[in-house]
Coordinates of N, CA, C and O in Angstrom, one line a residue:
M478 N -64.1 39.1 -5.8 CA -62.9 39.7 -5.3 C -62.8 41.2 -5.6 O -63.6 41.7 -6.5
L479 N -62.0 41.9 -4.9 CA -61.8 43.3 -5.1 C -61.0 43.6 -6.4 O -60.0 42.9 -6.6
D480 N -61.3 44.6 -7.1 CA -60.4 45.0 -8.2 C -59.2 45.8 -7.6 O -59.3 47.0 -7.4
N481 N -58.2 45.0 -7.3 CA -57.1 45.6 -6.5 C -56.3 46.7 -7.3 O -55.9 47.7 -6.7
R482 N -56.2 46.5 -8.6 CA -55.5 47.5 -9.4 C -56.2 48.8 -9.4 O -55.7 49.9 -9.1
E483 N -57.5 48.7 -9.6 CA -58.4 49.9 -9.6 C -58.4 50.6 -8.2 O -58.3 51.8 -8.1
A484 N -58.4 49.8 -7.2 CA -58.4 50.3 -5.8 C -57.2 51.1 -5.5 O -57.2 52.2 -4.9
S485 N -56.0 50.6 -5.9 CA -54.7 51.3 -5.7 C -54.7 52.6 -6.5 O -54.3 53.6 -6.0
A486 N -55.2 52.5 -7.7 CA -55.3 53.8 -8.5 C -56.2 54.8 -7.9 O -55.9 56.0 -7.9
T487 N -57.3 54.3 -7.3 CA -58.2 55.3 -6.6 C -57.4 56.0 -5.4 O -57.6 57.2 -5.2
L488 N -56.6 55.2 -4.7 CA -55.9 55.8 -3.6 C -54.8 56.8 -4.1 O -54.6 57.9 -3.5
V489 N -54.2 56.5 -5.2 CA -53.2 57.4 -5.8 C -53.9 58.7 -6.2 O -53.5 59.8 -5.9
D490 N -55.1 58.5 -6.9 CA -55.9 59.7 -7.3 C -56.2 60.6 -6.1 O -56.1 61.8 -6.2
H491 N -56.7 59.9 -5.1 CA -57.1 60.6 -3.9 C -55.9 61.4 -3.3 O -56.0 62.6 -3.0
L492 N -54.7 60.8 -3.2 CA -53.5 61.5 -2.7 C -53.1 62.6 -3.6 O -52.8 63.7 -3.1
V493 N -53.1 62.4 -4.9 CA -52.7 63.4 -5.8 C -53.7 64.6 -5.7 O -53.2 65.8 -5.7
S494 N -55.0 64.3 -5.6 CA -55.9 65.4 -5.5 C -55.7 66.2 -4.2 O -56.2 67.4 -4.1
R495 N -55.0 65.7 -3.2 CA -54.8 66.4 -2.0 C -53.4 67.1 -2.0 O -53.0 67.6 -1.0
G496 N -52.7 67.0 -3.1 CA -51.4 67.7 -3.3 C -50.2 66.9 -3.2 O -49.1 67.4 -3.3
Y497 N -50.3 65.6 -2.9 CA -49.1 64.7 -2.7 C -48.6 64.2 -4.1 O -49.4 63.8 -5.0
T498 N -47.3 64.3 -4.3 CA -46.7 63.8 -5.5 C -45.6 62.8 -5.2 O -45.3 62.0 -6.1
R499 N -45.0 62.8 -4.1 CA -44.0 61.8 -3.7 C -44.7 60.8 -2.8 O -44.8 60.9 -1.6
I500 N -45.3 59.8 -3.5 CA -46.1 58.7 -2.9 C -45.4 57.4 -2.9 O -45.1 56.9 -4.0
G501 N -45.0 56.9 -1.8 CA -44.4 55.5 -1.7 C -45.4 54.5 -1.5 O -46.5 54.7 -1.0
G502 N -45.1 53.3 -1.9 CA -46.0 52.1 -1.8 C -45.4 51.0 -1.0 O -44.2 50.6 -1.3
L503 N -46.1 50.5 0.0 CA -45.6 49.3 0.8 C -46.6 48.2 0.6 O -47.8 48.3 0.9
F504 N -46.1 47.1 0.0 CA -46.9 46.0 -0.4 C -46.5 44.6 0.1 O -45.3 44.4 0.4
G505 N -47.5 43.7 0.2 CA -47.2 42.4 0.7 C -46.4 41.6 -0.2 O -46.7 41.6 -1.4
A506 N -45.3 40.9 0.3 CA -44.4 40.2 -0.6 C -44.9 38.8 -0.9 O -44.3 38.2 -1.8
T507 N -45.9 38.3 -0.3 CA -46.2 36.9 -0.5 C -47.6 36.6 -1.0 O -48.0 35.5 -1.1
S508 N -48.3 37.7 -1.5 CA -49.6 37.4 -2.0 C -49.9 38.0 -3.4 O -49.2 39.0 -3.7
T509 N -50.8 37.4 -4.1 CA -51.1 38.0 -5.4 C -51.8 39.3 -5.2 O -51.7 40.2 -6.0
T510 N -52.5 39.5 -4.1 CA -53.2 40.7 -3.8 C -52.2 41.9 -3.7 O -52.4 42.9 -4.3
G511 N -51.1 41.6 -3.0 CA -50.0 42.6 -2.9 C -49.5 43.0 -4.2 O -49.2 44.2 -4.5
V512 N -49.3 42.0 -5.1 CA -48.7 42.3 -6.4 C -49.7 43.1 -7.2 O -49.3 44.1 -7.9
E513 N -51.0 42.7 -7.2 CA -52.0 43.4 -7.9 C -52.1 44.9 -7.5 O -52.2 45.8 -8.3
R514 N -52.1 45.1 -6.2 CA -52.2 46.4 -5.6 C -50.9 47.2 -6.0 O -51.0 48.4 -6.3
R515 N -49.8 46.6 -6.0 CA -48.5 47.3 -6.4 C -48.6 47.7 -7.9 O -48.3 48.8 -8.3
D516 N -49.1 46.7 -8.7 CA -49.2 47.0 -10.2 C -50.2 48.2 -10.4 O -49.9 49.0 -11.3
G517 N -51.3 48.3 -9.7 CA -52.2 49.4 -9.8 C -51.6 50.7 -9.4 O -51.8 51.7 -10.1
Y518 N -50.8 50.7 -8.3 CA -50.1 51.8 -7.9 C -49.1 52.3 -8.9 O -49.0 53.5 -9.3
L519 N -48.3 51.4 -9.4 CA -47.3 51.7 -10.4 C -47.9 52.3 -11.7 O -47.4 53.3 -12.2
A520 N -49.0 51.7 -12.2 CA -49.7 52.2 -13.4 C -50.3 53.6 -13.1 O -50.2 54.5 -14.0
A521 N -50.9 53.8 -12.0 CA -51.5 55.1 -11.7 C -50.4 56.2 -11.5 O -50.6 57.3 -12.0
M522 N -49.3 55.9 -10.9 CA -48.2 56.8 -10.8 C -47.7 57.2 -12.1 O -47.4 58.4 -12.4
A523 N -47.4 56.2 -13.0 CA -46.9 56.4 -14.3 C -47.9 57.3 -15.1 O -47.5 58.2 -15.9
A524 N -49.2 57.0 -15.0 CA -50.2 57.7 -15.8 C -50.2 59.2 -15.4 O -50.6 60.1 -16.2
R525 N -49.7 59.5 -14.2 CA -49.7 60.9 -13.8 C -48.3 61.5 -13.9 O -48.1 62.7 -13.4
G526 N -47.4 60.8 -14.5 CA -46.0 61.3 -14.7 C -45.2 61.4 -13.4 O -44.3 62.2 -13.3
L527 N -45.6 60.6 -12.4 CA -44.9 60.6 -11.1 C -44.0 59.5 -10.9 O -44.2 58.4 -11.4
T528 N -42.9 59.7 -10.1 CA -42.0 58.6 -9.9 C -42.5 57.7 -8.8 O -42.9 58.2 -7.7
A529 N -42.5 56.5 -9.0 CA -43.0 55.5 -8.0 C -41.9 54.8 -7.3 O -40.8 54.6 -8.0
E530 N -42.1 54.5 -6.1 CA -41.1 53.7 -5.3 C -41.9 52.7 -4.5 O -42.6 53.1 -3.6
A531 N -41.9 51.5 -4.9 CA -42.6 50.4 -4.3 C -41.7 49.5 -3.6 O -40.6 49.1 -4.1
R532 N -42.1 49.1 -2.4 CA -41.3 48.1 -1.6 C -42.2 47.0 -1.1 O -43.3 47.2 -0.8
F533 N -41.6 45.8 -1.2 CA -42.3 44.6 -0.7 C -41.8 44.3 0.7 O -40.6 44.4 1.0
V534 N -42.7 43.8 1.6 CA -42.3 43.3 2.9 C -43.1 42.1 3.2 O -44.2 41.8 2.7
P535 N -42.5 41.2 4.1 CA -43.2 40.0 4.5 C -44.4 40.4 5.3 O -44.5 41.5 5.9
P536 N -45.4 39.4 5.4 CA -46.7 39.7 6.0 C -46.7 39.7 7.5 O -47.1 38.8 8.2
S537 N -46.2 40.8 8.1 CA -46.3 40.9 9.6 C -46.2 42.4 10.0 O -45.7 43.2 9.2
V538 N -46.8 42.7 11.1 CA -46.8 44.1 11.6 C -45.4 44.5 11.8 O -45.0 45.6 11.5
D539 N -44.5 43.6 12.5 CA -43.1 44.0 12.7 C -42.4 44.3 11.5 O -41.6 45.3 11.4
A540 N -42.6 43.5 10.4 CA -41.8 43.7 9.2 C -42.3 45.0 8.6 O -41.4 45.8 8.1
A541 N -43.6 45.3 8.6 CA -44.0 46.6 8.0 C -43.5 47.8 8.9 O -43.1 48.8 8.3
E542 N -43.5 47.6 10.2 CA -43.0 48.7 11.0 C -41.5 48.9 10.8 O -41.1 50.1 10.6
N543 N -40.7 47.9 10.7 CA -39.3 48.0 10.5 C -39.0 48.7 9.1 O -38.2 49.6 9.0
A544 N -39.7 48.2 8.1 CA -39.5 48.7 6.7 C -40.0 50.2 6.7 O -39.2 51.0 6.1
A545 N -41.1 50.5 7.2 CA -41.6 51.9 7.2 C -40.6 52.8 8.0 O -40.3 53.9 7.6
A546 N -40.2 52.3 9.2 CA -39.3 53.1 10.0 C -38.0 53.5 9.2 O -37.5 54.6 9.2
A547 N -37.4 52.4 8.6 CA -36.2 52.7 7.8 C -36.4 53.7 6.7 O -35.6 54.6 6.4
W548 N -37.6 53.6 6.0 CA -37.9 54.5 4.9 C -38.1 55.9 5.4 O -37.7 56.9 4.9
L549 N -38.9 56.0 6.5 CA -39.2 57.3 7.1 C -38.1 58.0 7.7 O -38.1 59.2 8.0
R550 N -37.0 57.3 8.0 CA -35.8 58.0 8.6 C -35.0 58.7 7.5 O -34.1 59.5 7.8
Q551 N -35.2 58.3 6.2 CA -34.5 58.9 5.1 C -34.8 60.4 4.9 O -36.0 60.8 5.0
P552 N -33.8 61.2 4.6 CA -34.1 62.6 4.4 C -35.0 62.9 3.2 O -35.8 63.9 3.2
D553 N -35.1 62.0 2.2 CA -35.9 62.2 1.0 C -37.2 61.2 1.1 O -37.6 60.8 0.1
R554 N -37.7 61.1 2.3 CA -38.8 60.2 2.5 C -40.0 60.7 1.7 O -40.1 61.9 1.4
P555 N -40.9 59.8 1.4 CA -42.1 60.2 0.7 C -43.0 61.1 1.5 O -42.8 61.2 2.7
Q556 N -43.8 61.9 0.8 CA -44.8 62.7 1.5 C -46.0 61.9 2.0 O -46.7 62.2 2.9
A557 N -46.2 60.7 1.3 CA -47.3 59.9 1.6 C -46.9 58.4 1.4 O -46.1 58.1 0.5
L558 N -47.6 57.5 2.2 CA -47.4 56.1 1.9 C -48.7 55.5 1.6 O -49.7 55.7 2.3
L559 N -48.8 54.7 0.6 CA -49.9 53.9 0.2 C -49.6 52.5 0.7 O -48.5 51.9 0.3
V560 N -50.4 51.9 1.5 CA -50.1 50.6 2.2 C -51.1 49.6 1.9 O -52.3 49.9 1.9
S561 N -50.7 48.4 1.5 CA -51.6 47.4 0.9 C -52.5 46.6 1.8 O -53.3 45.8 1.3
N562 N -52.4 46.7 3.1 CA -53.4 46.0 3.9 C -53.4 46.6 5.4 O -52.6 47.4 5.7
G563 N -54.4 46.1 6.1 CA -54.6 46.6 7.5 C -53.4 46.2 8.4 O -53.1 47.0 9.3
L564 N -52.8 45.1 8.2 CA -51.7 44.7 9.0 C -50.5 45.7 8.8 O -49.9 46.1 9.8
F565 N -50.3 46.0 7.6 CA -49.2 47.0 7.3 C -49.6 48.4 7.8 O -48.7 49.2 8.2
L566 N -50.8 48.7 7.7 CA -51.2 50.0 8.3 C -50.8 50.1 9.7 O -50.3 51.2 10.2
T567 N -51.1 49.1 10.5 CA -50.7 49.1 11.9 C -49.2 49.3 12.0 O -48.8 50.1 12.9
G568 N -48.4 48.6 11.2 CA -46.9 48.8 11.3 C -46.5 50.2 10.9 O -45.6 50.8 11.6
V569 N -47.1 50.8 9.9 CA -46.8 52.1 9.5 C -47.1 53.2 10.6 O -46.3 54.1 10.9
V570 N -48.3 53.0 11.2 CA -48.7 54.0 12.3 C -47.7 53.8 13.4 O -47.3 54.8 14.0
K571 N -47.4 52.6 13.8 CA -46.4 52.4 14.9 C -45.1 53.0 14.6 O -44.5 53.6 15.4
A572 N -44.6 52.8 13.4 CA -43.3 53.4 13.0 C -43.3 54.9 13.0 O -42.4 55.6 13.6
A573 N -44.4 55.5 12.5 CA -44.5 57.0 12.5 C -44.5 57.5 14.0 O -43.8 58.5 14.3
R574 N -45.3 56.9 14.8 CA -45.3 57.3 16.2 C -43.9 57.1 16.9 O -43.5 58.0 17.6
A575 N -43.3 56.0 16.6 CA -42.0 55.8 17.3 C -40.9 56.8 16.8 O -40.0 57.1 17.6
L576 N -41.1 57.3 15.6 CA -40.2 58.3 15.1 C -40.6 59.7 15.4 O -39.9 60.7 15.1
G577 N -41.7 59.9 16.1 CA -42.2 61.2 16.4 C -42.8 62.0 15.3 O -42.9 63.2 15.3
L578 N -43.2 61.2 14.2 CA -43.8 61.9 13.0 C -45.3 62.0 13.2 O -45.9 61.1 13.7
R579 N -45.8 63.1 12.7 CA -47.3 63.4 12.8 C -47.9 63.0 11.5 O -47.4 63.3 10.4
I580 N -49.1 62.3 11.6 CA -49.9 62.0 10.5 C -51.0 63.0 10.4 O -51.7 63.2 11.4
P581 N -51.2 63.7 9.4 CA -50.6 63.7 8.1 C -49.5 64.8 7.9 O -49.0 64.9 6.8
Q582 N -49.3 65.6 8.9 CA -48.4 66.8 8.7 C -47.0 66.3 8.3 O -46.4 67.0 7.4
D583 N -46.5 65.2 8.8 CA -45.1 64.8 8.4 C -45.2 63.6 7.4 O -44.2 63.5 6.6
I584 N -46.2 62.8 7.4 CA -46.4 61.7 6.5 C -47.9 61.4 6.4 O -48.5 61.1 7.4
A585 N -48.4 61.4 5.2 CA -49.8 61.0 4.9 C -49.8 59.5 4.8 O -48.8 58.9 4.3
V586 N -50.9 58.9 5.2 CA -51.0 57.4 5.1 C -52.4 57.1 4.6 O -53.4 57.6 5.0
A587 N -52.4 56.2 3.6 CA -53.6 55.6 3.0 C -53.4 54.1 2.8 O -52.3 53.7 2.5
G588 N -54.5 53.4 2.9 CA -54.3 51.9 2.7 C -55.6 51.2 2.5 O -56.6 51.8 2.0
F589 N -55.6 50.0 2.8 CA -56.7 49.1 2.5 C -57.3 48.5 3.9 O -56.6 48.4 4.8
D590 N -58.6 48.1 3.8 CA -59.3 47.4 4.9 C -59.8 48.4 5.9 O -59.1 49.0 6.7
N591 N -61.1 48.6 5.9 CA -61.8 49.6 6.8 C -62.1 48.8 8.1 O -63.2 48.6 8.4
E592 N -61.0 48.5 8.8 CA -61.2 47.9 10.1 C -61.7 48.9 11.1 O -61.5 50.1 10.9
P593 N -62.4 48.5 12.2 CA -63.0 49.5 13.1 C -61.9 50.4 13.7 O -62.2 51.6 13.9
W594 N -60.7 49.9 13.9 CA -59.7 50.8 14.5 C -59.2 51.9 13.6 O -58.7 52.9 14.1
T595 N -59.4 51.8 12.3 CA -58.9 52.8 11.4 C -59.6 54.1 11.5 O -59.0 55.1 11.1
E596 N -60.8 54.1 12.1 CA -61.5 55.4 12.3 C -61.3 55.8 13.8 O -61.6 57.0 14.1
L597 N -60.7 55.0 14.6 CA -60.6 55.3 16.0 C -59.2 56.0 16.3 O -59.1 56.7 17.3
V598 N -58.2 55.7 15.5 CA -56.9 56.3 15.8 C -57.0 57.8 15.3 O -57.9 58.1 14.6
E599 N -56.2 58.6 15.9 CA -56.2 60.0 15.6 C -55.0 60.4 14.8 O -53.9 60.2 15.3
P600 N -55.1 60.9 13.6 CA -56.4 61.1 12.8 C -56.8 59.7 12.3 O -56.0 58.8 12.2
G601 N -58.1 59.6 11.9 CA -58.6 58.4 11.2 C -57.8 58.2 9.9 O -57.3 59.1 9.3
L602 N -57.7 56.9 9.6 CA -56.9 56.6 8.4 C -57.8 56.4 7.1 O -58.9 55.8 7.2
T603 N -57.3 57.0 6.0 CA -58.0 56.9 4.7 C -57.8 55.5 4.2 O -56.6 55.0 4.2
V604 N -58.8 54.8 3.9 CA -58.7 53.4 3.4 C -59.7 53.1 2.3 O -60.7 53.8 2.0
I605 N -59.4 52.0 1.6 CA -60.3 51.4 0.6 C -61.1 50.4 1.4 O -60.6 49.5 2.1
E606 N -62.4 50.6 1.4 CA -63.4 49.7 2.0 C -63.8 48.6 1.0 O -64.3 49.0 0.0
Q607 N -63.5 47.4 1.3 CA -63.9 46.3 0.4 C -65.4 46.0 0.7 O -65.9 46.0 1.8
P608 N -66.1 45.6 -0.4 CA -67.5 45.3 -0.3 C -67.7 43.9 0.3 O -68.1 43.0 -0.5
V609 N -67.3 43.7 1.5 CA -67.2 42.3 2.1 C -68.6 41.6 2.1 O -68.6 40.4 1.8
E610 N -69.7 42.3 2.3 CA -71.0 41.6 2.3 C -71.3 41.1 0.9 O -71.8 40.0 0.7
T611 N -71.0 42.0 -0.1 CA -71.3 41.6 -1.5 C -70.4 40.5 -1.9 O -70.8 39.5 -2.6
I612 N -69.1 40.5 -1.5 CA -68.2 39.4 -1.8 C -68.7 38.1 -1.3 O -68.7 37.1 -1.9
G613 N -69.2 38.1 0.0 CA -69.7 36.9 0.6 C -70.9 36.4 -0.1 O -71.1 35.2 -0.3
R614 N -71.8 37.3 -0.4 CA -73.1 37.0 -1.1 C -72.8 36.4 -2.5 O -73.3 35.3 -2.8
E615 N -71.9 37.0 -3.2 CA -71.5 36.5 -4.5 C -70.8 35.1 -4.4 O -71.1 34.2 -5.3
A616 N -70.0 35.0 -3.4 CA -69.3 33.7 -3.3 C -70.3 32.6 -3.0 O -70.2 31.5 -3.5
M617 N -71.3 32.8 -2.2 CA -72.3 31.8 -1.9 C -73.1 31.5 -3.1 O -73.4 30.3 -3.4
T618 N -73.5 32.5 -3.9 CA -74.2 32.3 -5.1 C -73.4 31.4 -6.1 O -74.0 30.5 -6.6
L619 N -72.2 31.7 -6.2 CA -71.3 30.9 -7.1 C -71.2 29.5 -6.6 O -71.2 28.6 -7.4
L620 N -71.1 29.3 -5.3 CA -71.0 28.0 -4.7 C -72.2 27.2 -5.0 O -72.2 26.0 -5.4
F621 N -73.4 27.8 -4.8 CA -74.6 27.1 -5.0 C -74.8 26.8 -6.5 O -75.3 25.7 -6.9
Q622 N -74.4 27.7 -7.4 CA -74.4 27.4 -8.8 C -73.5 26.2 -9.2 O -73.8 25.3 -10.0
R623 N -72.3 26.2 -8.5 CA -71.4 25.1 -8.8 C -71.9 23.8 -8.3 O -71.8 22.7 -9.0
L624 N -72.6 23.8 -7.2 CA -73.2 22.5 -6.7 C -74.3 22.0 -7.6 O -74.5 20.8 -7.8
R625 N -75.1 23.0 -8.2 CA -76.2 22.6 -9.1 C -75.6 22.1 -10.5 O -76.1 21.2 -11.1
T626 N -74.5 22.8 -10.9 CA -73.9 22.5 -12.2 C -72.4 22.4 -12.1 O -71.7 23.3 -12.4
P627 N -71.9 21.2 -11.6 CA -70.5 21.1 -11.4 C -69.6 21.3 -12.6 O -68.5 21.7 -12.4
D628 N -70.1 21.0 -13.8 CA -69.3 21.1 -15.0 C -69.3 22.5 -15.6 O -68.7 22.7 -16.7
A629 N -70.1 23.5 -15.0 CA -70.1 24.8 -15.6 C -68.8 25.5 -15.6 O -68.0 25.2 -14.7
P630 N -68.5 26.4 -16.5 CA -67.2 27.1 -16.5 C -67.1 27.9 -15.2 O -68.1 28.4 -14.7
T631 N -65.9 28.1 -14.7 CA -65.6 28.9 -13.5 C -65.9 30.4 -13.9 O -65.7 30.8 -15.0
R632 N -66.3 31.1 -12.9 CA -66.6 32.6 -13.1 C -65.8 33.3 -12.0 O -65.6 32.9 -10.9
K633 N -65.3 34.5 -12.4 CA -64.6 35.4 -11.5 C -65.4 36.7 -11.5 O -65.7 37.3 -12.5
V634 N -65.8 37.1 -10.2 CA -66.6 38.3 -10.1 C -65.6 39.3 -9.4 O -65.1 39.1 -8.3
V635 N -65.4 40.5 -10.1 CA -64.5 41.5 -9.6 C -65.4 42.7 -9.3 O -66.2 43.2 -10.1
L636 N -65.2 43.2 -8.0 CA -66.0 44.3 -7.5 C -65.1 45.5 -7.2 O -63.9 45.4 -6.9
S637 N -65.7 46.6 -7.1 CA -65.0 47.9 -6.8 C -65.1 48.2 -5.3 O -66.1 47.8 -4.6
G638 N -64.1 48.8 -4.8 CA -64.1 49.2 -3.4 C -64.5 50.7 -3.3 O -64.8 51.3 -4.3
R639 N -64.5 51.2 -2.1 CA -64.9 52.6 -1.9 C -63.9 53.3 -1.0 O -63.4 52.7 0.0
C640 N -63.4 54.4 -1.5 CA -62.4 55.2 -0.7 C -63.1 55.9 0.4 O -64.0 56.7 0.2
V641 N -62.7 55.6 1.6 CA -63.2 56.3 2.8 C -62.1 57.3 3.3 O -61.1 56.9 3.8
A642 N -62.3 58.5 2.9 CA -61.3 59.6 3.2 C -61.4 60.1 4.6 O -62.5 60.4 5.1
R643 N -60.3 60.0 5.3 CA -60.2 60.5 6.7 C -59.0 61.5 6.8 O -58.3 61.8 5.9
G644 N -58.7 61.8 8.1 CA -57.7 62.9 8.3 C -56.3 62.5 8.0 O -55.5 63.4 7.9
S645 N -56.0 61.2 7.8 CA -54.6 60.8 7.5 C -54.1 61.3 6.2 O -52.9 61.2 5.9
T646 N -55.0 61.8 5.3 CA -54.6 62.3 4.0 C -55.1 63.7 3.8 O -55.6 64.1 2.7
A647 N -55.1 64.5 4.8 CA -55.5 65.9 4.7 C -54.7 66.6 3.6 O -53.6 66.3 3.4
A648 N -55.3 67.6 2.9 CA -54.7 68.2 1.8 C -53.4 69.0 2.3 O -53.4 69.5 3.4
L649 N -52.4 68.9 1.5 CA -51.2 69.7 1.8 C -51.5 71.1 1.7 O -52.3 71.6 0.9
P650 N -50.9 71.9 2.6 CA -51.0 73.4 2.6 C -50.5 73.9 1.2 O -49.5 73.5 0.7
R651 N -51.2 74.9 0.7 CA -50.7 75.5 -0.6 C -49.6 76.4 -0.3 O -49.7 77.2 0.7
T652 N -48.6 76.4 -1.1 CA -47.4 77.3 -0.9 C -47.4 78.4 -1.8 O -48.0 78.5 -2.8

């Protein structure tokens, strides 16, 4: 599995290095993954002395779009949104477009899951790429070990992701 806490902290670090300090987080309400990613975001924001605002949404594009649109209409909206999965990235991009907001000039966006479409939208979206091939290989290795030795203790393999930086998190202009 991916080290979700570390991956969220990596995205926070990336955004902060680009000049963003008001970073909101949009996370899945029904999964342990969403909670782990939120926890990593909260810890990273606190470590940098930044105020965190995390929101949970149900797992659907429409829910993410509606939550993001409501948030982005606020006068004190974040400078950037950290989004916990590809489904929510879709909703956030739809919300920004519906509101006439430009990414990253009006709102920077970073998230998870390096889906093919994330590099095709303009600008491309900054994401954490999960090591899916390694996860699959490790899962099969663990399965075969379990079949050979059913009574062996369970193992948990935690892997790191890779930040794929694209235009959605361009550096803020220096003032």
